[in-house]
Tab-separated table of C-alpha atoms and ligand atoms in Angstrom:
chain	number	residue	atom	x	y	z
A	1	UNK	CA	136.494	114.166	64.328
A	2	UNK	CA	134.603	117.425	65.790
A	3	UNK	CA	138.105	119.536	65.708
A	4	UNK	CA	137.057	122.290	64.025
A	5	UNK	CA	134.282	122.862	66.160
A	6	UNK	CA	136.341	122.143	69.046
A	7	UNK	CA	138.693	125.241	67.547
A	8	UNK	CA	135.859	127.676	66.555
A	9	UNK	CA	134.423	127.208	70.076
A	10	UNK	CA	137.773	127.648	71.800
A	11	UNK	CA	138.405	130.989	69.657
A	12	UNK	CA	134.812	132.569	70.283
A	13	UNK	CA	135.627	131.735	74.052
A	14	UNK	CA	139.453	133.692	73.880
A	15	UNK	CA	141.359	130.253	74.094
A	16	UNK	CA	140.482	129.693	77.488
A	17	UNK	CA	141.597	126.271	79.050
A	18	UNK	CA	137.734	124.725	79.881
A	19	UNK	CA	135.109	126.898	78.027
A	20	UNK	CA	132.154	126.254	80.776
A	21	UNK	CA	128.319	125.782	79.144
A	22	UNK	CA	126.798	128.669	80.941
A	23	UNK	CA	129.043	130.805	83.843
A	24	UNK	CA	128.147	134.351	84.851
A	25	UNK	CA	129.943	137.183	84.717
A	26	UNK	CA	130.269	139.920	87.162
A	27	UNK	CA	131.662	143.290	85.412
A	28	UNK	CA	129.132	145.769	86.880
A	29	UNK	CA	128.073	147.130	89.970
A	30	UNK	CA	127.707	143.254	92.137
A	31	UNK	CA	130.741	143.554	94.396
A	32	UNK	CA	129.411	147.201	95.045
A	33	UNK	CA	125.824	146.485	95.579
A	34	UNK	CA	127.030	143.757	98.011
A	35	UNK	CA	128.658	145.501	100.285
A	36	UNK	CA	126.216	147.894	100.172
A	37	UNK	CA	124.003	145.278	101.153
A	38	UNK	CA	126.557	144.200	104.082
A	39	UNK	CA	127.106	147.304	105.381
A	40	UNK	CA	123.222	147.693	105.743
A	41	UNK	CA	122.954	144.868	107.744
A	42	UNK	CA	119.626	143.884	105.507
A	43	UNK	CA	120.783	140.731	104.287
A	44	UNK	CA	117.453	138.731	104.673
A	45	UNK	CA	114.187	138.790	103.094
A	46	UNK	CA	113.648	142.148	103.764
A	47	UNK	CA	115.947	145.018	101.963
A	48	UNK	CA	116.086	147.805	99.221
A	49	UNK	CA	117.244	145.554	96.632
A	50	UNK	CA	114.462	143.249	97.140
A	51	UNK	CA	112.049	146.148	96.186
A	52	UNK	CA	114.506	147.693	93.615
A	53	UNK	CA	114.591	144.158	92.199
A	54	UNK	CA	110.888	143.525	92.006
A	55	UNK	CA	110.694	147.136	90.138
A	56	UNK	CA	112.772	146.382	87.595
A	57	UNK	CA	111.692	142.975	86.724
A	58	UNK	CA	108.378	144.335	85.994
A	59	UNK	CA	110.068	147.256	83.921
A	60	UNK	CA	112.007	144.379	81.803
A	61	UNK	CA	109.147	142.628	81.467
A	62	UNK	CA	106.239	144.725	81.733
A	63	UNK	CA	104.535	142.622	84.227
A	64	UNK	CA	102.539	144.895	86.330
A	65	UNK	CA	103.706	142.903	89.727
A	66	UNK	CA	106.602	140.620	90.650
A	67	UNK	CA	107.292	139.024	93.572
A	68	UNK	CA	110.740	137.451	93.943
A	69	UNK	CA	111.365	134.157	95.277
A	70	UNK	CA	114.462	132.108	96.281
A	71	UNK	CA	114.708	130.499	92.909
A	72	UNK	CA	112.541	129.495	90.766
A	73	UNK	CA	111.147	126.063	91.708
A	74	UNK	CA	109.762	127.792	94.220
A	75	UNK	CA	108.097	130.378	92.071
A	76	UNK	CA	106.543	127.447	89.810
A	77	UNK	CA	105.376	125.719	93.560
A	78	UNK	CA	103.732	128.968	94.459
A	79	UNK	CA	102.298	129.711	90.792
A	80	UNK	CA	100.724	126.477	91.138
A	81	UNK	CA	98.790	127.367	93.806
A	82	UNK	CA	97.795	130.457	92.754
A	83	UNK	CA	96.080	128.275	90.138
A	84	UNK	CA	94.047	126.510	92.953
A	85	UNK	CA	96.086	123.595	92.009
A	86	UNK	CA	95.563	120.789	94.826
A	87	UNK	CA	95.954	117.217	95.748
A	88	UNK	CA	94.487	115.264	92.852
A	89	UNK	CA	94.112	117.740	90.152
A	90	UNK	CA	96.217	117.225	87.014
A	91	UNK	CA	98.541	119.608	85.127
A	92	UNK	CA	99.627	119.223	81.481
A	93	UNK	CA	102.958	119.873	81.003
A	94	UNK	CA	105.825	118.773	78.474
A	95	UNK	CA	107.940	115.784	78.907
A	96	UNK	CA	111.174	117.507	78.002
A	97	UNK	CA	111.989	119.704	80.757
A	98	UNK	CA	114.073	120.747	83.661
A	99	UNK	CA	112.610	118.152	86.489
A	100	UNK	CA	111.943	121.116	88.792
A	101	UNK	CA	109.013	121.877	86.612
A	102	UNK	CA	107.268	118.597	87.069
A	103	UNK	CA	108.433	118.308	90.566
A	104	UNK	CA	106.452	121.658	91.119
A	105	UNK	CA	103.216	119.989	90.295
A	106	UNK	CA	104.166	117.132	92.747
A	107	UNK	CA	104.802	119.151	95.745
A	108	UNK	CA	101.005	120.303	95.436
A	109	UNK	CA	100.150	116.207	95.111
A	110	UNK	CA	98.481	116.748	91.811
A	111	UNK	CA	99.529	114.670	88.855
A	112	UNK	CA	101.399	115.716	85.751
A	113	UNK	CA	100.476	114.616	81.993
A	114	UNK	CA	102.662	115.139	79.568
A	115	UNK	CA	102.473	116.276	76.074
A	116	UNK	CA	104.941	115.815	73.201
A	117	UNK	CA	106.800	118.853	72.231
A	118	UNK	CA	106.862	120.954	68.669
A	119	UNK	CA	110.207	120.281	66.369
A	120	UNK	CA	109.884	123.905	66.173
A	121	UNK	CA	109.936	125.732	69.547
A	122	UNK	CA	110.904	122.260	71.700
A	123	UNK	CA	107.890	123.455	73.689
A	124	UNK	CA	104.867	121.887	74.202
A	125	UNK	CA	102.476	121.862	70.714
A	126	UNK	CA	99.591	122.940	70.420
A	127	UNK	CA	98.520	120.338	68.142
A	128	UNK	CA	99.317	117.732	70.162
A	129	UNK	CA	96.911	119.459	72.999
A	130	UNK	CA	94.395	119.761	71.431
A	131	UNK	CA	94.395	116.663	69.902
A	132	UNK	CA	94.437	115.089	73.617
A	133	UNK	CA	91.870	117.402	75.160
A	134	UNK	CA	89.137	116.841	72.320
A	135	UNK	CA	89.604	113.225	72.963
A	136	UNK	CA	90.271	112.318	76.254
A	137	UNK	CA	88.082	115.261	78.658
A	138	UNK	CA	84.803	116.600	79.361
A	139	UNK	CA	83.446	119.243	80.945
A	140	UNK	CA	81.421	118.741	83.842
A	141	UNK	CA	78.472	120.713	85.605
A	142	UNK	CA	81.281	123.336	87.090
A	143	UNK	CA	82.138	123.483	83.722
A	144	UNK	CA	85.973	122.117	84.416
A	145	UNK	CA	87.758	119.799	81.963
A	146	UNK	CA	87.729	116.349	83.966
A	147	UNK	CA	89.858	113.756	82.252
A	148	UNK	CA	87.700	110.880	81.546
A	149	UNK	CA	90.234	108.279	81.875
A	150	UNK	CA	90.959	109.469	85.416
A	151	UNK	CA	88.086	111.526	86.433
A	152	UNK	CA	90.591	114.313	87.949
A	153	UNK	CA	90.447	117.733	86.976
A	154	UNK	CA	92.804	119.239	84.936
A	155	UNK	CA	92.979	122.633	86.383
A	156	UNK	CA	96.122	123.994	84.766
A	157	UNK	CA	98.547	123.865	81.834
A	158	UNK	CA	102.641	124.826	82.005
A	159	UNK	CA	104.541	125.031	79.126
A	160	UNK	CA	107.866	125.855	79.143
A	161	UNK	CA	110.108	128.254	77.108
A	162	UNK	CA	112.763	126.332	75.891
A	163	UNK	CA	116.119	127.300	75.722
A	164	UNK	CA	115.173	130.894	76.037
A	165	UNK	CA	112.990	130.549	72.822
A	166	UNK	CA	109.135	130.586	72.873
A	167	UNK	CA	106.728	128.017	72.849
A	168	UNK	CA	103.722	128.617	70.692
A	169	UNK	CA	101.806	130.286	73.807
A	170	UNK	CA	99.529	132.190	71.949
A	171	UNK	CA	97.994	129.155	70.343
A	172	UNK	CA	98.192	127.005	73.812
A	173	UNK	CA	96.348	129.864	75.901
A	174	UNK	CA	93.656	129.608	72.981
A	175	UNK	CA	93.076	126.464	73.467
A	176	UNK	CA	93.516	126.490	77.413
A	177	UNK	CA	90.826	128.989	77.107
A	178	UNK	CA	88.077	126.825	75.271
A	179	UNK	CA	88.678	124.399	78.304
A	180	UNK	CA	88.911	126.295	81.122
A	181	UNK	CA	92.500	125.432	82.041
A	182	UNK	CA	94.630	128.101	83.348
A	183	UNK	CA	98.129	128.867	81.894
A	184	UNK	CA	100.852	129.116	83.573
A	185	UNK	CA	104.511	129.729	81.528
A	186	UNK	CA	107.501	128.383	82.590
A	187	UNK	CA	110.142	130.971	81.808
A	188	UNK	CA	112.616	130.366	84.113
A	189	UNK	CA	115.314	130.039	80.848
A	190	UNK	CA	113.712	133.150	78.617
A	191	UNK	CA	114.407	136.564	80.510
A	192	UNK	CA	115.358	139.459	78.268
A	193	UNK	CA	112.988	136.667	75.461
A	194	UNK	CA	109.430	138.253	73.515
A	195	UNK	CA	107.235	137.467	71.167
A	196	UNK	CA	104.823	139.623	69.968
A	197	UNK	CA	106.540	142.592	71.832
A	198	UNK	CA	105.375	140.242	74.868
A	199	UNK	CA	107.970	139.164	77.129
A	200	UNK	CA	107.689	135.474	77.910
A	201	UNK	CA	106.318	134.853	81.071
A	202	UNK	CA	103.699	137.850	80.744
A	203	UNK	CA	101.482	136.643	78.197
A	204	UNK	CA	99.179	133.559	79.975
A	205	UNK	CA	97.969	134.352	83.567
A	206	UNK	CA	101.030	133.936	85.538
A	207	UNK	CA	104.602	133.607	84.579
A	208	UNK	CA	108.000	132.615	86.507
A	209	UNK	CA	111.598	133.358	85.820
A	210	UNK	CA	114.770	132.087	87.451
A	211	UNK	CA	117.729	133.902	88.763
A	212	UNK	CA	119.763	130.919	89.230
A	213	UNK	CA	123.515	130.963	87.980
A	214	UNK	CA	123.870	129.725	84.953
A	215	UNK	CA	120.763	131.812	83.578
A	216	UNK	CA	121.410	134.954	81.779
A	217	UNK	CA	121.491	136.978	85.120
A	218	UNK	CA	121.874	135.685	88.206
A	219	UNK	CA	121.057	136.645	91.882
A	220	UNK	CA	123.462	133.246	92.758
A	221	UNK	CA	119.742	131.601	93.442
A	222	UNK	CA	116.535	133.587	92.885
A	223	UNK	CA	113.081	133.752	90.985
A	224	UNK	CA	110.095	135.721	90.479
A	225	UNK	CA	106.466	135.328	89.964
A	226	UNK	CA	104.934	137.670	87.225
A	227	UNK	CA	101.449	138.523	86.774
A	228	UNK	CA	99.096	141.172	85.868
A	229	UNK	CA	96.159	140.034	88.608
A	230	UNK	CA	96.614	142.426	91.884
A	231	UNK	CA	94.600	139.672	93.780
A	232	UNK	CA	97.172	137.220	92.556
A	233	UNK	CA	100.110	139.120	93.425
A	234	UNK	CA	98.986	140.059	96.923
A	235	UNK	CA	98.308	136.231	97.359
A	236	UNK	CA	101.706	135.578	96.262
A	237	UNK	CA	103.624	138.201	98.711
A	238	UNK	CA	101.745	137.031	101.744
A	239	UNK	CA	102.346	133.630	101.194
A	240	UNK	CA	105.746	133.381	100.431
A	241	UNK	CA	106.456	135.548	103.531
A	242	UNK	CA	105.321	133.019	105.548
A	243	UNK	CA	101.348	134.543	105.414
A	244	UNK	CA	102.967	137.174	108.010
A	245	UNK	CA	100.614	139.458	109.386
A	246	UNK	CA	101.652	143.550	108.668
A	247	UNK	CA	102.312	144.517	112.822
A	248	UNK	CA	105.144	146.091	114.365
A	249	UNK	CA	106.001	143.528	117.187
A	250	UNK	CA	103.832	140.973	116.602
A	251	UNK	CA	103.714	137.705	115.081
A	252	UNK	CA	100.305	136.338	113.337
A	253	UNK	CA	100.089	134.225	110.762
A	254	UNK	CA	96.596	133.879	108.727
A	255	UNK	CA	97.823	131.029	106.602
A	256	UNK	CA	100.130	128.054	106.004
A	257	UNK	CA	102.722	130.336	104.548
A	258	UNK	CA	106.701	129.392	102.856
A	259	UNK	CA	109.568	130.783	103.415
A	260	UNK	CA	109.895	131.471	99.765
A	261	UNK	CA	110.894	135.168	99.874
A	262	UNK	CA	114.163	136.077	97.731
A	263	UNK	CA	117.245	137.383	100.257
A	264	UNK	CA	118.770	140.983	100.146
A	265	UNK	CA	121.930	139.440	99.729
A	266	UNK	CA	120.737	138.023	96.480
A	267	UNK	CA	118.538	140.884	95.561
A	268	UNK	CA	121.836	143.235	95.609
A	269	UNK	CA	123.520	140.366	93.092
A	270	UNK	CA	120.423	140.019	90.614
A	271	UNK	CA	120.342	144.359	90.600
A	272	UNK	CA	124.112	144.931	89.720
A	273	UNK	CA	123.310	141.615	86.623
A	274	UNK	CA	119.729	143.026	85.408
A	275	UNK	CA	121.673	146.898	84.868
A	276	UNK	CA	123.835	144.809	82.454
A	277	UNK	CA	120.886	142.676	80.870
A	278	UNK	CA	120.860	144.925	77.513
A	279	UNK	CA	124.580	144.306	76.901
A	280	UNK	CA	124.221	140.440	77.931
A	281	UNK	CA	121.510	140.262	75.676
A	282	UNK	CA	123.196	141.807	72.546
A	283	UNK	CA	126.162	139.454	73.565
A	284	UNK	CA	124.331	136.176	73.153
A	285	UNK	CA	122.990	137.292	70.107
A	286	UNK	CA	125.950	138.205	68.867
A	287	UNK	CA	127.325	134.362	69.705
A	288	UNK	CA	124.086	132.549	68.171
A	289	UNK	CA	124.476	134.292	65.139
A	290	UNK	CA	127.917	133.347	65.192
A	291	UNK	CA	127.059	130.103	66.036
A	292	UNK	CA	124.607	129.957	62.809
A	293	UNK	CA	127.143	130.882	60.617
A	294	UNK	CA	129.885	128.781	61.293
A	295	UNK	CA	127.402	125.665	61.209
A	296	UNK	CA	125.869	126.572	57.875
A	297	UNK	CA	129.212	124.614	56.453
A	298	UNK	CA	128.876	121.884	58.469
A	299	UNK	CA	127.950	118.576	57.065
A	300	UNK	CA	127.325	116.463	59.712
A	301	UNK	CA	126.200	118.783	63.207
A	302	UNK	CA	123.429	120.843	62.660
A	303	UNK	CA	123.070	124.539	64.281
A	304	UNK	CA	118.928	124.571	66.237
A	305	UNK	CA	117.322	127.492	64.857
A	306	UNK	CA	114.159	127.488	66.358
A	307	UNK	CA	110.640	129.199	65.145
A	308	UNK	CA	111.258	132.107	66.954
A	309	UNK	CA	115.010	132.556	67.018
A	310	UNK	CA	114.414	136.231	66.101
A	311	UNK	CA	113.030	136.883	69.533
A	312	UNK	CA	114.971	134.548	72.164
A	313	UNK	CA	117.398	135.723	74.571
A	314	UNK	CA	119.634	132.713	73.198
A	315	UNK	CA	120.269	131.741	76.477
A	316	UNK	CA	121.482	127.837	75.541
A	317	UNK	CA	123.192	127.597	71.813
A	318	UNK	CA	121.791	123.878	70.492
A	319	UNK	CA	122.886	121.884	67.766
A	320	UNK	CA	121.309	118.686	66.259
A	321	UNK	CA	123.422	115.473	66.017
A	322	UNK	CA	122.134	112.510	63.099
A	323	UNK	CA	121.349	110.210	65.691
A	324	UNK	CA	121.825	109.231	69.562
A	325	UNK	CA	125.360	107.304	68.799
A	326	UNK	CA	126.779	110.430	67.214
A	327	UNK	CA	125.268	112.762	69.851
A	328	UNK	CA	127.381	110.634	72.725
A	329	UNK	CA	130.559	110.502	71.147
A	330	UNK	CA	129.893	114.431	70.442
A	331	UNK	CA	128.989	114.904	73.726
A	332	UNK	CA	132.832	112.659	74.728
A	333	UNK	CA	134.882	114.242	72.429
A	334	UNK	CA	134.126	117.707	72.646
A	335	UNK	CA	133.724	117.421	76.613
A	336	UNK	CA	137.592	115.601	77.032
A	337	UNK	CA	138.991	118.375	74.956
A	338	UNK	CA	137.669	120.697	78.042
A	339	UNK	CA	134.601	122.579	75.951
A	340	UNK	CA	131.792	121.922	77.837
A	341	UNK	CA	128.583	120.116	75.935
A	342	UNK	CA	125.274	118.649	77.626
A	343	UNK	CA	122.786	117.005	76.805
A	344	UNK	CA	119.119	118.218	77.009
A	345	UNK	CA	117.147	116.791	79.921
A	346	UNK	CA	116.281	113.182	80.390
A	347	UNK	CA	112.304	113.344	78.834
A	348	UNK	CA	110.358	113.352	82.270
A	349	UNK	CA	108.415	110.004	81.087
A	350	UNK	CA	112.066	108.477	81.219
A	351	UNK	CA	112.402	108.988	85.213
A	352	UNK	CA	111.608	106.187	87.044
A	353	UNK	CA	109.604	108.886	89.344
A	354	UNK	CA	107.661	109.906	86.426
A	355	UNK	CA	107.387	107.303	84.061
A	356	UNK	CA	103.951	105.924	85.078
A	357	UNK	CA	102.490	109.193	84.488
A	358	UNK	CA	99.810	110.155	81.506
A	359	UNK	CA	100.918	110.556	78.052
A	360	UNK	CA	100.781	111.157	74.602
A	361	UNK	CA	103.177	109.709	71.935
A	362	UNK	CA	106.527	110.868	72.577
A	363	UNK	CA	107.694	110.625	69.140
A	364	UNK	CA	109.311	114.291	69.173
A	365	UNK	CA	110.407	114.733	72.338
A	366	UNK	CA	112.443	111.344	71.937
A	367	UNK	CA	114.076	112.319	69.045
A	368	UNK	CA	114.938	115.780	70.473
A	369	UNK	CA	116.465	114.423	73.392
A	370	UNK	CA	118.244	111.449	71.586
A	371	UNK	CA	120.140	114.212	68.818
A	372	UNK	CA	120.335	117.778	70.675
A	373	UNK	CA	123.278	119.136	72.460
A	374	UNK	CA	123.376	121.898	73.807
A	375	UNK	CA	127.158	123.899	73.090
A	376	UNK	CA	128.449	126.992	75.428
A	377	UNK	CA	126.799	130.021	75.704
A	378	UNK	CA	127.904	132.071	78.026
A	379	UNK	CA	128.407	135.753	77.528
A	380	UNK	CA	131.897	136.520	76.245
A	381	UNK	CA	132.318	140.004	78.024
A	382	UNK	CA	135.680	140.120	79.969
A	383	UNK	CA	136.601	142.873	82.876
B	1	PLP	C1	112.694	125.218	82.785
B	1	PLP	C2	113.109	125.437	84.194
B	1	PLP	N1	112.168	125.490	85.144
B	1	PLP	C3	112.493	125.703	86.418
B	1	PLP	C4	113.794	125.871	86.809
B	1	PLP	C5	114.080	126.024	88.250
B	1	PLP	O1	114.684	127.211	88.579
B	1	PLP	P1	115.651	127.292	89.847
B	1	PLP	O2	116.899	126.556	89.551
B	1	PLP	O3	115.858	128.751	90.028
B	1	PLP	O4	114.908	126.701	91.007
B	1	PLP	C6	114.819	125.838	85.837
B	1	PLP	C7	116.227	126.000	86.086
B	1	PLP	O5	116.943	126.314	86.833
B	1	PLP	C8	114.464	125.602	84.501
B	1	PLP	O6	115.395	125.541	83.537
């Protein structure tokens, strides 16, 4: 039924036997930078390409500081506390997301509440948020928004950029603002993504990315925290070096610290992938504009364009299905004839482990998940 879809996305992908959704590839400098890396003997948490890693995510980015991470769950856990988010507090979030970024606000024992998503960006919207703040918080003496029906305070918000495409963050850190929430973006999906002439990530308070390997580039597993705030940033290092001390021989530790820091190992990866970023990037625009073209005929599957296609890094290629019976036998067809399809993420309010949480109407987030699917994407570059 989907055969000529089946064909254009075998052709785009050189006739390959399985086209994969998302799988790197390594035509630069990685094998080189590896041994390198070996032949140091820094393959840990401390190395050159750590630092040379760290300085170029801020030059890709123009974050002032990053600090990398093993991936990027790990960023979000240590973002969160950055934003003084404890046991108890609450963090709005969106409902359709990877679980790692509500499972982030969990490991800090704080609760999440989640807020439908816009049509437009499939981040959270901004209409939605403020609709729920105006109605259901206060401030109090401290002057923090306490949700009444709970009486917890919501200390911060995390959207997430979608796909690689951004949310509406300008409006949400607006209203954040007015309420005294702190921001904190999700980017793991949007490297190489702007708006404004902002990269994503860089624009609210703090920021993460992910380096993991089906992202755009890849350190195997990896992250990063980005932020502008030196007092942040030093907060970050220390803790996710396990709140080590700077002595020669000894050991002291001032805090609870993680053993969050990224490897050399990976470091050397993620350096040889982020030299090629400009070519990846032109790539997957090249594909979603492909992509757009080839759907515009199309009757019955629909190519996502998104608000703010213009700026997106295109990371994951969507398209929209008429309803969740056509979206599974997509998802069969195309998948047995070896091109590989997914579906977005289970809405978090349809986990059993998150289902009794706060929220609002779910009307859009339902229908996104019940009629996207996301089609490959990865960069077509051969050796
Ligand atoms: C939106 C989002 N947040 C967080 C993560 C977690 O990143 P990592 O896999 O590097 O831990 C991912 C994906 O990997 C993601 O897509």
């Amino acid at each position: 039924m989907h055969s000529n879809i089946i064909r254009f996305i075998r052709d785009l992908y050189n006739g390959r036997g399985i086209v994969p959704l998302h799988s790197p590839v390594f035509i630069g400098n990685e094998k080189k930078y590896l041994n390198e890396c070996i032949d140091s003997t820094f393959v840990s948490s401390v190395g050159s390409f750590v630092n040379k890693f760290e300085e170029m995510i801020s030059q890709i980015t123009g974050s002032t500081y990053a600090i990398a991470t093993v991936n990027g769950t790990a960023a979000l856990h240590m973002a969160l506390m950055l934003a003084d988010v404890w046991q108890d507090d609450e963090v709005i979030t969106q409902s359709l997301t990877f679980v790692a970024t509500t499972n982030a606000i969990k490991y800090q024992k704080a609760h999440p509440v989640f807020i439908d998503c816009s049509p437009q960006t499939l981040g959270l919207c901004p209409i939605t948020l403020q609709a729920f703040l105006e109605k259901n918080t206060y401030q109090n003496t401290q002057n923090q928004c306490v949700n009444k029906s709970t009486n917890r305070i919501i200390k911060a918000c995390l959207p997430m950029h979608t796909l690689g495409h951004s949310t509406d963050i300008f409006q949400i850190i607006e209203i954040c603002k007015q309420y005294n929430i702190l921001v904190i973006e999700d980017a793991a999906e949007a490297l190489g993504s702007f708006l404004n002439n902002r990269h994503l990530g860089t624009i609210a308070d703090i920021g993460i990315l992910s380096f993991n390997g089906n992202k755009i580039a890849t350190s195997g597993g990896g992250g990063a925290i980005i932020t502008n705030d030196p007092v942040l940033a030093k907060k970050a290092k220390h803790l996710t070096t396990t709140a080590k001390l700077n002595h020669d021989w000894e050991y002291e530790h001032d805090a609870i610290g993680y053993n969050y820091r990224l490897p050399n190992l990976n470091a050397a990866l993620a350096v040889a992938q982020l030299e090629q970023l400009t070519l990846f990037l032109e790539n997957k625009r090249n594909i979603a504009y492909q992509y757009k073209n080839f759907f515009k005929n199309n009757n019955d599957v629909h190519f996502w364009e998104g608000k703010y296609f213009e700026s997106s890094n295109h990371w994951l290629n969507a398209v929209i299905l008429s309803n969740k019976k056509e979206k599974d036998n997509f998802l069969a067809e195309t998948n047995r004839a070896g091109i590989i399809t997914r579906s977005l993420w289970k809405p978090m309010h349809h986990l059993p482990i998150y289902q009794h949480c706060e929220k609002t109407d779910m009307t859009n987030t339902d229908n996104i998940y019940n009629t996207f699917v996301n089609i490959p994407s990865g960069v077509t570059l051969d050796k």
